[in-house]
mmCIF file of C-alpha atoms and ligand atoms in Angstrom:
data_model
loop_
_atom_site.group_PDB
_atom_site.id
_atom_site.type_symbol
_atom_site.label_atom_id
_atom_site.label_comp_id
_atom_site.label_asym_id
_atom_site.label_seq_id
_atom_site.Cartn_x
_atom_site.Cartn_y
_atom_site.Cartn_z
ATOM 1 C CA MET A 1 9.185 -0.403 -7.070
ATOM 2 C CA ASP A 2 11.013 -3.117 -6.772
ATOM 3 C CA ASP A 3 10.410 -4.580 -10.378
ATOM 4 C CA LEU A 4 9.254 -2.610 -13.046
ATOM 5 C CA ARG A 5 8.008 -5.292 -15.485
ATOM 6 C CA ASP A 6 4.607 -6.313 -15.312
ATOM 7 C CA GLU A 7 2.416 -6.771 -18.511
ATOM 8 C CA ARG A 8 -1.067 -5.768 -16.690
ATOM 9 C CA ILE A 9 0.383 -2.118 -15.239
ATOM 10 C CA ASP A 10 2.418 0.360 -16.959
ATOM 11 C CA LYS A 11 3.831 1.205 -13.656
ATOM 12 C CA VAL A 12 6.163 4.179 -15.328
ATOM 13 C CA GLY A 13 3.199 5.824 -16.528
ATOM 14 C CA LEU A 14 1.046 4.773 -13.506
ATOM 15 C CA TRP A 15 3.205 6.149 -10.799
ATOM 16 C CA ARG A 16 3.967 9.301 -13.074
ATOM 17 C CA HIS A 17 0.080 9.851 -13.088
ATOM 18 C CA LEU A 18 -0.276 9.211 -9.565
ATOM 19 C CA ARG A 19 2.619 11.072 -8.163
ATOM 20 C CA ASP A 20 1.769 14.829 -10.448
ATOM 21 C CA ARG A 21 -1.785 14.548 -8.973
ATOM 22 C CA PHE A 22 -0.434 13.542 -5.288
ATOM 23 C CA ARG A 23 -1.562 16.465 -2.851
ATOM 24 C CA LEU A 24 1.075 15.792 -0.188
ATOM 25 C CA GLU A 25 4.914 15.582 0.412
ATOM 26 C CA TRP A 26 6.300 12.911 -2.267
ATOM 27 C CA ASP A 27 8.997 12.163 0.246
ATOM 28 C CA GLY A 28 6.689 12.325 3.204
ATOM 29 C CA ILE A 29 5.033 9.457 5.437
ATOM 30 C CA HIS A 30 2.446 8.482 2.716
ATOM 31 C CA GLY A 31 4.525 9.526 -0.494
ATOM 32 C CA GLY A 32 6.139 7.302 -3.414
ATOM 33 C CA ALA A 33 8.800 5.383 -0.304
ATOM 34 C CA HIS A 34 5.963 3.997 1.534
ATOM 35 C CA TRP A 35 3.923 2.559 -1.430
ATOM 36 C CA ALA A 36 7.208 1.194 -2.352
ATOM 37 C CA ARG A 37 7.469 -0.628 0.967
ATOM 38 C CA VAL A 38 4.044 -1.779 0.928
ATOM 39 C CA GLY A 39 4.460 -2.983 -2.461
ATOM 40 C CA HIS A 40 7.379 -4.956 -1.198
ATOM 41 C CA HIS A 41 5.852 -6.336 1.514
ATOM 42 C CA GLY A 42 2.635 -7.076 -0.097
ATOM 43 C CA ARG A 43 3.861 -8.987 -3.090
ATOM 44 C CA ARG A 44 6.464 -10.887 -0.794
ATOM 45 C CA MET A 45 3.329 -12.518 1.097
ATOM 46 C CA ALA A 46 0.970 -12.753 -1.620
ATOM 47 C CA ARG A 47 3.760 -15.434 -3.388
ATOM 48 C CA GLU A 48 3.710 -17.226 -0.015
ATOM 49 C CA ASN A 49 0.007 -17.268 0.420
ATOM 50 C CA GLY A 50 -1.767 -17.396 -2.790
ATOM 51 C CA ALA A 51 -2.961 -13.538 -2.496
ATOM 52 C CA SER A 52 -3.537 -12.017 -5.740
ATOM 53 C CA VAL A 53 -0.292 -10.001 -6.603
ATOM 54 C CA HIS A 54 -1.604 -7.699 -9.187
ATOM 55 C CA VAL A 55 -4.562 -6.336 -6.452
ATOM 56 C CA VAL A 56 -1.592 -5.949 -3.680
ATOM 57 C CA THR A 57 0.795 -3.942 -6.230
ATOM 58 C CA LEU A 58 -2.408 -2.175 -7.336
ATOM 59 C CA PHE A 59 -3.011 -1.480 -3.849
ATOM 60 C CA ALA A 60 0.176 -0.320 -3.043
ATOM 61 C CA CYS A 61 0.510 2.726 -5.055
ATOM 62 C CA LEU A 62 -3.213 3.734 -4.641
ATOM 63 C CA HIS A 63 -4.232 3.556 -1.681
ATOM 64 C CA ASP A 64 -2.776 6.866 0.094
ATOM 65 C CA ALA A 65 -2.835 8.554 -3.573
ATOM 66 C CA GLU A 66 -5.816 10.643 -3.022
ATOM 67 C CA ARG A 67 -4.935 11.611 0.442
ATOM 68 C CA PHE A 68 -5.828 15.600 1.591
ATOM 69 C CA ASP A 69 -3.912 15.515 4.439
ATOM 70 C CA GLU A 70 -1.158 13.161 6.467
ATOM 71 C CA TYR A 71 -3.832 12.735 9.333
ATOM 72 C CA ARG A 72 -6.991 10.861 9.779
ATOM 73 C CA ASP A 73 -8.754 11.882 6.286
ATOM 74 C CA ALA A 74 -11.161 9.113 6.771
ATOM 75 C CA GLU A 75 -12.316 9.113 3.276
ATOM 76 C CA HIS A 76 -9.129 8.928 1.474
ATOM 77 C CA GLY A 77 -9.546 5.267 1.194
ATOM 78 C CA ALA A 78 -12.892 5.322 -0.826
ATOM 79 C CA ARG A 79 -11.581 8.590 -2.935
ATOM 80 C CA ALA A 80 -8.487 5.806 -3.915
ATOM 81 C CA ALA A 81 -10.943 3.264 -4.856
ATOM 82 C CA ALA A 82 -12.817 5.754 -6.929
ATOM 83 C CA LEU A 83 -9.937 6.834 -8.820
ATOM 84 C CA ALA A 84 -8.931 2.980 -9.483
ATOM 85 C CA GLU A 85 -11.840 2.778 -11.554
ATOM 86 C CA THR A 86 -11.078 5.979 -13.957
ATOM 87 C CA LEU A 87 -7.870 4.843 -14.602
ATOM 88 C CA VAL A 88 -8.141 0.671 -15.284
ATOM 89 C CA GLY A 89 -8.016 0.468 -19.092
ATOM 90 C CA THR A 90 -5.673 2.985 -19.030
ATOM 91 C CA PHE A 91 -3.429 2.372 -17.026
ATOM 92 C CA PHE A 92 -3.712 -1.459 -16.018
ATOM 93 C CA ASP A 93 -6.220 -4.149 -16.835
ATOM 94 C CA ALA A 94 -8.181 -6.037 -13.871
ATOM 95 C CA THR A 95 -10.913 -8.144 -14.260
ATOM 96 C CA SER A 96 -14.155 -7.304 -12.232
ATOM 97 C CA GLU A 97 -13.276 -9.384 -9.023
ATOM 98 C CA GLU A 98 -9.869 -7.879 -9.047
ATOM 99 C CA MET A 99 -11.114 -4.596 -8.823
ATOM 100 C CA ASP A 100 -13.931 -5.614 -6.529
ATOM 101 C CA LEU A 101 -10.843 -6.419 -3.937
ATOM 102 C CA LEU A 102 -9.024 -3.434 -4.609
ATOM 103 C CA ARG A 103 -11.787 -1.412 -3.983
ATOM 104 C CA ARG A 104 -12.686 -3.335 -1.079
ATOM 105 C CA ALA A 105 -9.010 -3.014 0.195
ATOM 106 C CA CYS A 106 -8.678 0.746 -0.515
ATOM 107 C CA GLU A 107 -11.806 1.643 1.448
ATOM 108 C CA GLY A 108 -11.450 -0.407 4.653
ATOM 109 C CA HIS A 109 -7.570 0.025 4.701
ATOM 110 C CA SER A 110 -7.640 2.738 7.640
ATOM 111 C CA HIS A 111 -10.189 1.069 9.525
ATOM 112 C CA GLY A 112 -8.446 -1.211 11.690
ATOM 113 C CA GLY A 113 -10.540 -4.154 10.399
ATOM 114 C CA LEU A 114 -8.897 -7.639 10.225
ATOM 115 C CA MET A 115 -11.688 -9.621 8.533
ATOM 116 C CA GLY A 116 -11.920 -10.108 4.754
ATOM 117 C CA PRO A 117 -10.881 -11.731 2.120
ATOM 118 C CA LEU A 118 -7.102 -12.887 1.622
ATOM 119 C CA THR A 119 -6.154 -10.274 -0.873
ATOM 120 C CA VAL A 120 -7.764 -7.938 1.424
ATOM 121 C CA GLN A 121 -5.729 -9.067 4.081
ATOM 122 C CA THR A 122 -2.473 -9.091 2.605
ATOM 123 C CA CYS A 123 -3.292 -5.472 1.354
ATOM 124 C CA TRP A 124 -4.205 -4.427 4.845
ATOM 125 C CA ASP A 125 -0.790 -5.972 6.547
ATOM 126 C CA ALA A 126 1.400 -4.731 3.674
ATOM 127 C CA ASP A 127 0.398 -1.344 4.844
ATOM 128 C CA ARG A 128 0.544 -2.035 8.716
ATOM 129 C CA LEU A 129 3.860 -3.557 8.440
ATOM 130 C CA ASP A 130 5.491 0.018 7.292
ATOM 131 C CA LEU A 131 4.060 1.632 10.583
ATOM 132 C CA GLY A 132 7.829 1.971 11.501
ATOM 133 C CA ARG A 133 7.886 5.396 9.257
ATOM 134 C CA VAL A 134 5.749 7.035 11.740
ATOM 135 C CA GLY A 135 7.302 5.210 14.958
ATOM 136 C CA ILE A 136 5.263 2.453 15.197
ATOM 137 C CA ARG A 137 6.474 -1.177 15.966
ATOM 138 C CA PRO A 138 3.507 -3.380 14.085
ATOM 139 C CA ARG A 139 2.340 -5.616 16.733
ATOM 140 C CA ALA A 140 0.844 -9.007 15.721
ATOM 141 C CA GLU A 141 -2.361 -8.381 17.194
ATOM 142 C CA TYR A 142 -3.997 -5.822 14.597
ATOM 143 C CA LEU A 143 -2.024 -7.936 11.491
ATOM 144 C CA CYS A 144 -4.332 -10.551 9.549
ATOM 145 C CA THR A 145 -2.242 -12.688 7.707
ATOM 146 C CA VAL A 146 0.085 -15.582 9.348
ATOM 147 C CA GLN A 147 2.982 -14.352 7.004
ATOM 148 C CA ALA A 148 2.328 -10.811 8.395
ATOM 149 C CA ARG A 149 2.602 -12.183 12.202
ATOM 150 C CA ALA A 150 5.312 -13.888 11.695
ATOM 151 C CA PRO A 151 8.130 -12.330 13.865
ATOM 152 C CA ALA A 152 10.966 -12.100 11.156
ATOM 153 C CA THR A 153 8.217 -10.791 8.922
ATOM 154 C CA ILE A 154 7.586 -7.745 11.702
ATOM 155 C CA ASP A 155 11.313 -7.202 12.328
ATOM 156 C CA ALA A 156 12.119 -7.110 8.823
ATOM 157 C CA ALA A 157 9.484 -4.182 8.396
ATOM 158 C CA TRP A 158 10.447 -2.521 11.010
ATOM 159 C CA ALA A 159 14.398 -2.396 10.205
ATOM 160 C CA ARG A 160 13.060 -1.246 6.524
ATOM 161 C CA SER A 161 11.056 1.711 8.091
ATOM 162 C CA ARG A 162 13.547 2.377 10.107
ATOM 163 C CA ARG A 163 16.305 2.964 7.613
ATOM 164 C CA TRP A 164 13.771 5.376 5.920
ATOM 165 C CA LEU A 165 12.768 7.030 8.636
ATOM 166 C CA LEU A 166 16.696 7.812 9.882
ATOM 167 C CA ARG A 167 17.590 8.359 6.005
ATOM 168 C CA SER A 168 14.471 11.286 5.484
ATOM 169 C CA ARG A 169 15.298 12.782 8.800
ATOM 170 C CA ALA A 170 19.521 12.886 7.952
HETATM 171 FE FE1 FE2 B 201 -0.676 3.528 3.727
#
């Protein structure tokens, strides 16, 4: 995480909890480094477009936390949303509106959708901007927001993902 100070989230406690229960390879394509990059992209865009930084930050570390495998696992988003409901009040606070956005973002993030509230779209874009980690360059037509579709954003995200990919293969 690029910023551990957040009075609404016990980030160290939350990450430790999620890491302890994570079923896949922590250094793999859906592990902590991916969560950190999603958080980086999401917070950057949210500060520009007015999406909820809080929801985007929570989405980043929760959306893939309940995966059973590295592949399709169509229900992992729904499981992530259910997990979030068990953690609110312990590791973070959130209003009912924020929880609704987080649920929608988690549930729909792997279904390829483009339409939704701005915060949900920003969450989905933050995740899709990190496709370079599996060798796929993000394409503007599969991104929701103006901020994500900007060529400079895609170029920077691609470079960030590729640096990780090259390091992870070294
Ligand atoms: Fe993801």
